[in-house]
mmCIF file of C-alpha atoms and ligand atoms in Angstrom:
data_model
loop_
_atom_site.group_PDB
_atom_site.id
_atom_site.type_symbol
_atom_site.label_atom_id
_atom_site.label_comp_id
_atom_site.label_asym_id
_atom_site.label_seq_id
_atom_site.Cartn_x
_atom_site.Cartn_y
_atom_site.Cartn_z
ATOM 1 C CA MET J 1 -15.336 11.036 25.334
ATOM 2 C CA SER J 2 -12.613 13.653 24.347
ATOM 3 C CA VAL J 3 -9.491 12.900 25.470
ATOM 4 C CA LEU J 4 -7.594 16.574 24.830
ATOM 5 C CA THR J 5 -9.645 19.292 24.942
ATOM 6 C CA LEU J 6 -8.371 23.693 25.292
ATOM 7 C CA GLN J 7 -11.588 25.596 26.871
ATOM 8 C CA HIS J 8 -11.180 28.925 26.841
ATOM 9 C CA VAL J 9 -7.312 29.794 26.238
ATOM 10 C CA ASP J 10 -5.124 32.768 25.596
ATOM 11 C CA GLN J 11 -1.152 33.144 25.402
ATOM 12 C CA VAL J 12 0.490 36.515 25.557
ATOM 13 C CA PHE J 13 4.267 36.670 25.301
ATOM 14 C CA GLY J 14 6.232 39.452 26.652
ATOM 15 C CA THR J 15 4.539 42.365 28.281
ATOM 16 C CA GLY J 16 3.904 46.292 27.669
ATOM 17 C CA SER J 17 5.262 47.105 24.192
ATOM 18 C CA ALA J 18 6.467 44.213 23.484
ATOM 19 C CA ARG J 19 3.261 42.203 24.059
ATOM 20 C CA VAL J 20 1.514 40.037 21.905
ATOM 21 C CA GLN J 21 -0.915 37.938 22.802
ATOM 22 C CA VAL J 22 -0.581 34.464 20.518
ATOM 23 C CA LEU J 23 -3.419 32.627 21.130
ATOM 24 C CA HIS J 24 -7.862 34.222 21.444
ATOM 25 C CA ASP J 25 -10.101 32.272 23.479
ATOM 26 C CA VAL J 26 -8.914 29.206 21.706
ATOM 27 C CA SER J 27 -11.647 26.028 22.617
ATOM 28 C CA PHE J 28 -10.518 22.414 21.130
ATOM 29 C CA ALA J 29 -11.530 19.025 21.262
ATOM 30 C CA ALA J 30 -10.272 15.767 20.770
ATOM 31 C CA GLU J 31 -11.751 12.806 19.865
ATOM 32 C CA PRO J 32 -10.801 8.939 20.259
ATOM 33 C CA GLY J 33 -10.708 7.769 16.079
ATOM 34 C CA GLU J 34 -10.151 11.117 14.619
ATOM 35 C CA LEU J 35 -7.907 13.305 12.891
ATOM 36 C CA SER J 36 -7.788 16.968 13.350
ATOM 37 C CA LEU J 37 -5.900 19.066 10.833
ATOM 38 C CA ILE J 38 -4.809 22.841 11.463
ATOM 39 C CA VAL J 39 -4.326 24.873 9.057
ATOM 40 C CA GLY J 40 -2.893 28.707 9.208
ATOM 41 C CA PRO J 41 -0.340 30.860 7.830
ATOM 42 C CA SER J 42 3.298 31.038 8.892
ATOM 43 C CA GLY J 43 3.497 32.881 12.564
ATOM 44 C CA SER J 44 -0.687 31.950 13.462
ATOM 45 C CA GLY J 45 0.087 30.471 16.287
ATOM 46 C CA LYS J 46 -0.466 27.012 14.928
ATOM 47 C CA SER J 47 2.920 25.389 17.125
ATOM 48 C CA THR J 48 1.791 27.718 20.849
ATOM 49 C CA PHE J 49 -1.569 25.834 20.588
ATOM 50 C CA LEU J 50 0.504 22.678 20.102
ATOM 51 C CA THR J 51 3.174 22.802 22.509
ATOM 52 C CA ILE J 52 0.625 24.243 24.779
ATOM 53 C CA ALA J 53 -2.058 21.295 23.971
ATOM 54 C CA GLY J 54 0.719 18.897 24.608
ATOM 55 C CA GLY J 55 1.717 20.394 28.212
ATOM 56 C CA LEU J 56 5.125 21.711 27.718
ATOM 57 C CA LEU J 57 3.477 25.804 28.204
ATOM 58 C CA THR J 58 1.059 26.694 30.257
ATOM 59 C CA PRO J 59 -1.157 29.211 28.581
ATOM 60 C CA THR J 60 -1.839 32.250 30.236
ATOM 61 C CA SER J 61 -5.401 31.182 30.846
ATOM 62 C CA GLY J 62 -7.904 28.410 29.884
ATOM 63 C CA THR J 63 -7.948 25.262 30.870
ATOM 64 C CA VAL J 64 -6.012 21.655 28.968
ATOM 65 C CA THR J 65 -7.894 18.482 29.936
ATOM 66 C CA VAL J 66 -5.886 15.628 29.025
ATOM 67 C CA ALA J 67 -7.384 11.636 29.877
ATOM 68 C CA GLY J 68 -10.518 13.460 31.127
ATOM 69 C CA GLN J 69 -7.496 14.954 34.149
ATOM 70 C CA THR J 70 -6.570 18.991 34.116
ATOM 71 C CA TYR J 71 -2.923 19.997 32.959
ATOM 72 C CA SER J 72 -2.861 22.529 35.922
ATOM 73 C CA ASP J 73 -4.351 20.510 38.332
ATOM 74 C CA ARG J 74 -1.223 18.206 39.094
ATOM 75 C CA THR J 75 2.370 18.741 39.651
ATOM 76 C CA GLN J 76 5.241 18.700 37.546
ATOM 77 C CA LYS J 77 5.332 16.413 37.444
ATOM 78 C CA ALA J 78 2.542 14.210 37.350
ATOM 79 C CA ARG J 79 1.815 16.144 34.533
ATOM 80 C CA ASP J 80 5.781 14.545 33.123
ATOM 81 C CA ARG J 81 4.570 10.951 32.896
ATOM 82 C CA LEU J 82 1.479 12.094 31.894
ATOM 83 C CA ARG J 83 2.830 12.978 28.941
ATOM 84 C CA LEU J 84 5.083 10.706 28.597
ATOM 85 C CA GLU J 85 2.160 7.499 28.354
ATOM 86 C CA SER J 86 -0.763 10.003 26.432
ATOM 87 C CA ILE J 87 1.314 11.485 24.377
ATOM 88 C CA GLY J 88 3.224 11.046 20.966
ATOM 89 C CA PHE J 89 5.160 14.567 20.118
ATOM 90 C CA VAL J 90 5.965 15.217 16.750
ATOM 91 C CA LEU J 91 7.955 18.701 16.931
ATOM 92 C CA GLN J 92 9.211 21.401 14.501
ATOM 93 C CA ALA J 93 12.716 19.909 14.761
ATOM 94 C CA TYR J 94 13.529 16.463 14.805
ATOM 95 C CA HIS J 95 15.179 16.536 18.184
ATOM 96 C CA LEU J 96 16.989 13.370 17.096
ATOM 97 C CA LEU J 97 19.888 13.153 19.427
ATOM 98 C CA PRO J 98 22.614 13.667 17.455
ATOM 99 C CA TYR J 99 25.034 11.182 19.484
ATOM 100 C CA LEU J 100 22.330 7.945 18.817
ATOM 101 C CA THR J 101 21.543 5.545 16.148
ATOM 102 C CA VAL J 102 18.368 5.435 14.575
ATOM 103 C CA ALA J 103 17.742 1.950 16.325
ATOM 104 C CA ASP J 104 19.195 3.990 19.499
ATOM 105 C CA GLN J 105 16.908 6.588 19.196
ATOM 106 C CA PHE J 106 13.977 4.089 20.171
ATOM 107 C CA LYS J 107 15.686 2.348 23.128
ATOM 108 C CA LEU J 108 16.738 5.706 24.510
ATOM 109 C CA VAL J 109 12.341 5.244 24.479
ATOM 110 C CA ASP J 110 12.654 2.198 26.935
ATOM 111 C CA ARG J 111 14.535 3.627 29.422
ATOM 112 C CA VAL J 112 12.719 5.999 29.878
ATOM 113 C CA LYS J 113 9.697 3.972 29.525
ATOM 114 C CA ARG J 114 9.520 0.737 30.419
ATOM 115 C CA THR J 115 6.026 -1.133 29.003
ATOM 116 C CA GLY J 116 3.261 -0.508 26.958
ATOM 117 C CA ASN J 117 5.831 0.486 23.625
ATOM 118 C CA LEU J 118 5.011 -1.177 20.138
ATOM 119 C CA ASP J 119 6.934 -4.800 20.529
ATOM 120 C CA ALA J 120 9.640 -5.685 17.831
ATOM 121 C CA ALA J 121 8.153 -6.564 15.144
ATOM 122 C CA ALA J 122 5.735 -3.248 15.201
ATOM 123 C CA LEU J 123 8.571 -1.048 15.124
ATOM 124 C CA GLN J 124 10.064 -2.917 11.851
ATOM 125 C CA ALA J 125 6.582 -2.674 10.359
ATOM 126 C CA LEU J 126 6.667 1.194 11.166
ATOM 127 C CA LEU J 127 9.732 1.187 9.840
ATOM 128 C CA ARG J 128 9.329 -0.346 6.974
ATOM 129 C CA GLN J 129 5.934 1.379 6.147
ATOM 130 C CA LEU J 130 8.135 5.053 6.326
ATOM 131 C CA GLY J 131 10.893 3.472 4.183
ATOM 132 C CA ILE J 132 13.313 4.115 6.868
ATOM 133 C CA ASP J 133 13.739 -0.329 7.690
ATOM 134 C CA GLN J 134 18.040 0.563 6.559
ATOM 135 C CA LEU J 135 18.393 2.968 8.563
ATOM 136 C CA LYS J 136 18.611 1.133 11.841
ATOM 137 C CA HIS J 137 22.357 1.469 11.851
ATOM 138 C CA LYS J 138 22.598 5.170 11.074
ATOM 139 C CA PHE J 139 23.175 8.608 12.947
ATOM 140 C CA PRO J 140 21.083 11.552 11.971
ATOM 141 C CA ALA J 141 23.828 13.875 10.161
ATOM 142 C CA GLU J 142 24.387 11.043 7.967
ATOM 143 C CA LEU J 143 20.221 10.823 6.917
ATOM 144 C CA SER J 144 18.302 13.027 4.599
ATOM 145 C CA GLY J 145 15.905 15.273 6.404
ATOM 146 C CA GLY J 146 12.738 13.673 5.587
ATOM 147 C CA GLN J 147 14.832 10.511 6.474
ATOM 148 C CA GLN J 148 15.354 12.276 10.095
ATOM 149 C CA GLN J 149 11.434 13.189 9.289
ATOM 150 C CA ARG J 150 10.187 9.759 9.562
ATOM 151 C CA VAL J 151 12.518 8.403 11.885
ATOM 152 C CA ALA J 152 11.031 11.909 13.489
ATOM 153 C CA ILE J 153 6.837 10.499 13.087
ATOM 154 C CA ALA J 154 8.136 5.721 13.661
ATOM 155 C CA ARG J 155 10.154 7.828 17.501
ATOM 156 C CA ALA J 156 6.693 9.682 18.708
ATOM 157 C CA LEU J 157 4.544 6.370 17.542
ATOM 158 C CA TYR J 158 7.165 3.628 19.466
ATOM 159 C CA PRO J 159 5.622 3.956 22.488
ATOM 160 C CA ASP J 160 2.475 3.614 20.793
ATOM 161 C CA PRO J 161 0.234 7.018 23.013
ATOM 162 C CA ALA J 162 -3.255 7.052 22.946
ATOM 163 C CA ILE J 163 -2.641 11.412 21.217
ATOM 164 C CA VAL J 164 -0.512 12.167 19.190
ATOM 165 C CA LEU J 165 0.725 15.657 18.085
ATOM 166 C CA ALA J 166 2.221 16.555 14.991
ATOM 167 C CA ASP J 167 3.692 20.110 14.147
ATOM 168 C CA GLU J 168 4.509 20.277 10.236
ATOM 169 C CA PRO J 169 5.693 15.916 9.592
ATOM 170 C CA THR J 170 5.108 16.646 5.993
ATOM 171 C CA ALA J 171 7.081 19.792 5.914
ATOM 172 C CA ALA J 172 10.598 17.890 4.590
ATOM 173 C CA LEU J 173 9.018 15.198 2.439
ATOM 174 C CA ASP J 174 7.974 14.857 -1.504
ATOM 175 C CA SER J 175 4.738 14.058 -2.312
ATOM 176 C CA PRO J 176 4.742 10.166 -1.722
ATOM 177 C CA ARG J 177 5.905 10.237 1.130
ATOM 178 C CA VAL J 178 3.482 12.767 2.295
ATOM 179 C CA GLN J 179 0.528 10.193 1.480
ATOM 180 C CA VAL J 180 2.469 7.557 3.144
ATOM 181 C CA VAL J 181 2.530 9.603 6.220
ATOM 182 C CA GLY J 182 -0.823 10.703 6.047
ATOM 183 C CA GLN J 183 -2.167 7.451 5.159
ATOM 184 C CA LEU J 184 -0.463 6.054 8.350
ATOM 185 C CA PHE J 185 -1.745 9.101 10.360
ATOM 186 C CA GLN J 186 -4.801 7.852 9.544
ATOM 187 C CA ALA J 187 -4.749 4.950 9.467
ATOM 188 C CA LEU J 188 -3.639 5.085 13.408
ATOM 189 C CA ALA J 189 -6.953 6.933 13.626
ATOM 190 C CA ARG J 190 -9.785 4.766 12.412
ATOM 191 C CA GLU J 191 -7.908 1.537 12.903
ATOM 192 C CA ARG J 192 -6.264 2.211 16.218
ATOM 193 C CA GLY J 193 -8.436 4.524 17.632
ATOM 194 C CA LYS J 194 -5.792 7.463 18.253
ATOM 195 C CA ALA J 195 -6.325 10.958 18.934
ATOM 196 C CA VAL J 196 -4.079 12.735 16.599
ATOM 197 C CA VAL J 197 -3.929 16.101 15.115
ATOM 198 C CA ILE J 198 -1.829 17.407 13.003
ATOM 199 C CA VAL J 199 -0.795 21.736 12.408
ATOM 200 C CA THR J 200 -0.136 22.390 8.612
ATOM 201 C CA HIS J 201 0.555 24.950 6.002
ATOM 202 C CA ASP J 202 0.451 20.843 3.857
ATOM 203 C CA VAL J 203 -2.715 21.189 2.266
ATOM 204 C CA ARG J 204 -1.827 17.774 1.106
ATOM 205 C CA LEU J 205 -2.509 16.276 4.303
ATOM 206 C CA ASP J 206 -6.343 17.827 4.032
ATOM 207 C CA PRO J 207 -7.664 14.836 2.277
ATOM 208 C CA PHE J 208 -6.864 12.395 5.356
ATOM 209 C CA ALA J 209 -8.684 14.660 7.779
ATOM 210 C CA ASP J 210 -12.368 14.558 10.210
ATOM 211 C CA HIS J 211 -11.940 17.916 10.462
ATOM 212 C CA VAL J 212 -10.409 21.118 9.335
ATOM 213 C CA PHE J 213 -9.585 23.849 12.044
ATOM 214 C CA GLU J 214 -8.259 27.020 10.584
ATOM 215 C CA MET J 215 -6.002 29.358 13.471
ATOM 216 C CA GLN J 216 -5.972 32.835 11.843
ATOM 217 C CA ASP J 217 -3.924 35.444 14.332
ATOM 218 C CA GLY J 218 -4.588 33.146 16.650
ATOM 219 C CA THR J 219 -7.882 32.639 16.654
ATOM 220 C CA LEU J 220 -9.418 29.056 15.899
ATOM 221 C CA THR J 221 -12.240 28.380 13.855
ATOM 222 C CA GLN J 222 -13.459 24.874 13.107
ATOM 223 C CA ARG J 223 -13.940 24.755 8.046
ATOM 224 C CA ALA J 224 -17.595 24.168 7.530
HETATM 225 N N1 ATP G 301 8.188 32.068 23.668
HETATM 226 C C1 ATP G 301 8.180 33.218 22.382
HETATM 227 N N2 ATP G 301 8.308 34.801 22.794
HETATM 228 C C2 ATP G 301 7.628 35.590 22.338
HETATM 229 N N3 ATP G 301 6.733 35.327 21.306
HETATM 230 C C3 ATP G 301 6.674 33.998 20.580
HETATM 231 C C4 ATP G 301 7.523 33.290 21.365
HETATM 232 N N4 ATP G 301 7.070 32.114 20.374
HETATM 233 C C5 ATP G 301 6.100 32.659 19.846
HETATM 234 N N5 ATP G 301 6.415 33.692 19.038
HETATM 235 C C6 ATP G 301 5.361 33.814 18.484
HETATM 236 O O1 ATP G 301 4.041 33.807 18.073
HETATM 237 C C7 ATP G 301 3.493 33.894 17.082
HETATM 238 C C8 ATP G 301 3.286 32.505 16.303
HETATM 239 O O2 ATP G 301 4.416 31.795 16.880
HETATM 240 P P1 ATP G 301 4.094 30.141 16.089
HETATM 241 O O3 ATP G 301 5.556 29.101 15.925
HETATM 242 O O4 ATP G 301 3.134 29.208 17.986
HETATM 243 O O5 ATP G 301 3.487 30.153 14.498
HETATM 244 P P2 ATP G 301 3.236 28.700 13.565
HETATM 245 O O6 ATP G 301 1.610 29.259 13.355
HETATM 246 O O7 ATP G 301 3.806 27.894 14.119
HETATM 247 O O8 ATP G 301 4.033 29.165 12.814
HETATM 248 P P3 ATP G 301 5.740 28.872 11.078
HETATM 249 O O9 ATP G 301 4.048 28.161 10.154
HETATM 250 O O10 ATP G 301 5.915 29.549 10.541
HETATM 251 O O11 ATP G 301 5.832 27.387 12.652
HETATM 252 C C9 ATP G 301 4.552 34.579 16.312
HETATM 253 O O12 ATP G 301 4.284 35.347 15.788
HETATM 254 C C10 ATP G 301 6.203 34.270 17.302
HETATM 255 O O13 ATP G 301 6.647 34.959 17.124
HETATM 256 MG MG1 MG G 302 5.157 26.705 14.200
#
């Protein structure tokens, strides 16, 4: 069963002469064990799509379901809980907290979500895989863009979510690191049964995808 669906989603921003329709009748389903890639040019609506899929934005019309539950049927609190328990977000801006070390970024997750997070050995293995295990005592400002990006990926995966949504997760990475991250996301899907959805214009991720969709002016189509 699909763990994440969007049905006939429209998104409009602004009113009157400033009105822009950013998503047009978008339908999509993500399955456990599969990596879906959504590619498209800048401004085509990829981040808007992902923000709606993750329940951070309620669409103008259409339905979003996560784990069989419709977002709009739930209270804000229940929605936050569902998101916290089921969804790992890698946002386009990394959203690392500037006054916390890398290690403390994970401890903060423990305070918000107390159970079901990766154990210490699994976290260490993840950090090593991403090449950031030596950076635990650094603050975000002491890291390069690519290192911050990999910390943000690790933090999104730390709660062990069933659904992983990533917005341009490789934008700051060189090609060898893109391979590492592509393999990591693919393994999360294939070996750990996660539903992984990545929006990107990085064609270097194509080989890792089970399905590729194209976003063009707010219309989503599956590539044959
Ligand atoms: N809150 C908002 N209010 C008004 N317009 C918005 C808002 N958010 C996004 N848009 C517009 O919606 C369109 C799609 O934006 P979106 O961020 O989804 O594109 P994108 O495909 O992620 O682009 P990029 O590849 O540059 O990240 C853009 O024209 C943008 O200006
Ligand atoms: Mg974007």
